[in-house]
Amino acid sequence: MNDNLLFPQAMAHLRALMAATLEQWALAPLAVLPQGEAALADALCAEYLIDNDTHDLLHRLWRWEAAMQAGRATLAEEFQAHALLEELLELFQSLRTAPTLGKRHDAIVPRWLAGESIAELAESRGTDEQRILVLLHEVVRYYQLSNLEALRAFLLTIQEYPNDKE
């Protein structure tokens, strides 16, 4: 079987998964889904659903896809594109089936309550933790709550979140 025949279908599936992930987990309701691959990747990154490295990998994959379509891709680039596509499909499939909200709050909330700044906590964190920290920051800022009051509101949200299957 020729993998190059399956590559366009797999790329279309990845784009659909990305759009569905953004629609499902965006913090604010989307009036319009971003059009174009770059805008979609930017929106996913802005929502902390993917990290900067994943964002960059998506752009690399699209460059390789364009080179493959134009017949300019090397064999090594084609191999890398297939491997990267497989990895990204797996990532976005997991984001569609498992919520990113609340999965790792136990690791960061005690440090946040102890006074560690959100910027310091977010610096070396993964996507899930960064998303939680952004939510906590927004709750504190918007509602002008203390950290403890914001935490209570946040934990109530996690408990009531319909898709959180922890």
XYZ file of C-alpha atoms in Angstrom:
166
model
C 0.000 0.000 0.000
C 1.284 3.462 -0.871
C 1.396 5.658 2.258
C 1.433 8.804 0.112
C -2.147 8.041 -0.917
C -3.191 7.995 2.749
C -1.236 11.093 3.777
C -3.751 13.682 2.436
C -6.636 11.914 4.192
C -4.651 11.741 7.433
C -3.803 15.451 7.165
C -7.483 16.281 6.654
C -8.312 14.171 9.714
C -5.687 16.056 11.760
C -7.183 19.401 10.719
C -10.660 18.197 11.689
C -9.392 16.993 15.083
C -7.681 20.332 15.689
C -10.867 22.258 14.919
C -12.985 19.946 17.073
C -10.507 20.236 19.960
C -10.630 24.012 19.821
C -14.432 24.041 19.670
C -14.690 21.645 22.607
C -12.151 23.156 25.004
C -11.933 26.875 24.196
C -12.374 29.001 27.296
C -14.643 31.452 25.514
C -17.358 30.408 23.081
C -16.132 30.724 19.508
C -18.241 32.922 17.273
C -16.280 31.720 14.249
C -13.748 28.926 13.999
C -10.372 30.278 12.833
C -9.786 29.646 9.152
C -6.494 28.339 7.875
C -3.946 26.108 9.481
C -1.811 28.855 10.991
C -4.801 30.610 12.571
C -6.067 27.324 13.983
C -2.655 26.472 15.465
C -2.364 30.001 16.890
C -5.809 29.738 18.498
C -5.004 26.334 20.028
C -1.779 27.748 21.444
C -3.536 30.873 22.757
C -6.030 28.646 24.590
C -3.132 26.653 26.113
C -4.448 23.501 24.461
C -1.070 22.965 22.811
C 2.348 24.240 23.798
C 4.726 26.296 21.675
C 6.711 23.226 20.630
C 3.577 21.527 19.284
C 2.614 24.770 17.542
C 6.015 24.828 15.826
C 5.729 21.134 14.886
C 2.387 21.803 13.200
C 3.947 24.543 11.098
C 6.863 22.249 10.196
C 4.428 19.514 9.174
C 2.552 21.919 6.896
C 5.810 23.024 5.252
C 6.709 19.374 4.621
C 3.218 18.725 3.277
C 3.598 21.623 0.814
C 7.030 20.344 -0.246
C 5.612 16.843 -0.757
C 2.753 18.188 -2.867
C 5.208 20.171 -4.982
C 7.505 17.164 -5.350
C 10.365 18.954 -3.560
C 10.473 16.911 -0.335
C 13.425 14.659 0.312
C 12.859 11.065 1.336
C 13.982 11.964 4.868
C 11.448 14.823 5.030
C 8.671 12.530 3.833
C 9.584 9.970 6.488
C 9.686 12.686 9.179
C 6.365 14.104 7.995
C 4.677 10.708 8.269
C 6.106 10.115 11.762
C 5.160 13.604 12.942
C 1.662 13.292 11.509
C 1.160 10.046 13.412
C 2.347 11.675 16.648
C 0.105 14.728 16.205
C -2.928 12.615 15.336
C -2.419 10.703 18.577
C -2.064 13.936 20.555
C -5.214 15.520 19.157
C -7.186 12.296 19.547
C -6.246 12.259 23.239
C -7.218 15.933 23.602
C -10.629 15.148 22.108
C -11.320 12.281 24.505
C -9.730 13.583 27.712
C -10.291 17.038 29.136
C -7.285 19.236 29.665
C -8.889 21.053 32.574
C -8.190 19.811 36.067
C -5.989 16.824 35.343
C -2.903 18.048 37.195
C -4.138 20.744 39.538
C -2.788 18.865 42.585
C 0.783 19.531 41.440
C 0.548 23.306 41.138
C -2.230 24.627 43.366
C -0.360 24.162 46.694
C 2.640 26.081 45.340
C 0.354 28.815 43.996
C -1.390 29.140 47.374
C 2.035 29.318 49.049
C 2.689 32.487 47.059
C 4.692 31.306 44.054
C 3.858 33.572 41.137
C 1.795 32.327 38.224
C 4.560 33.325 35.802
C 7.139 31.236 37.686
C 4.799 28.268 37.949
C 3.870 28.399 34.269
C 7.436 28.720 33.021
C 8.341 25.028 33.181
C 4.871 23.528 33.038
C 3.087 21.516 30.428
C -0.029 22.552 28.589
C -2.463 21.306 31.234
C -0.777 23.172 34.055
C -0.440 26.361 32.012
C -4.141 26.242 31.184
C -5.036 25.831 34.858
C -2.773 28.713 35.849
C -4.300 30.982 33.224
C -7.771 30.128 34.513
C -6.732 30.821 38.107
C -5.141 34.118 37.098
C -8.251 35.185 35.177
C -10.536 34.273 38.084
C -8.409 36.310 40.511
C -8.152 39.282 38.144
C -11.744 39.341 36.879
C -13.531 38.728 40.158
C -10.910 40.463 42.322
C -10.794 37.459 44.616
C -8.107 36.323 46.983
C -6.118 33.269 45.919
C -8.066 31.070 48.330
C -11.438 32.341 47.088
C -10.321 31.833 43.490
C -9.182 28.306 44.316
C -12.570 27.469 45.802
C -14.316 28.739 42.657
C -11.851 26.849 40.458
C -12.280 23.553 42.326
C -16.062 23.885 42.165
C -15.737 24.352 38.404
C -13.606 21.225 38.110
C -16.075 19.169 40.150
C -18.998 20.324 38.033
C -17.192 20.126 34.694
C -19.273 17.560 32.745
C -16.428 16.049 30.711
C -13.848 15.705 33.502
C -13.465 11.962 34.097
C -10.598 11.986 36.626
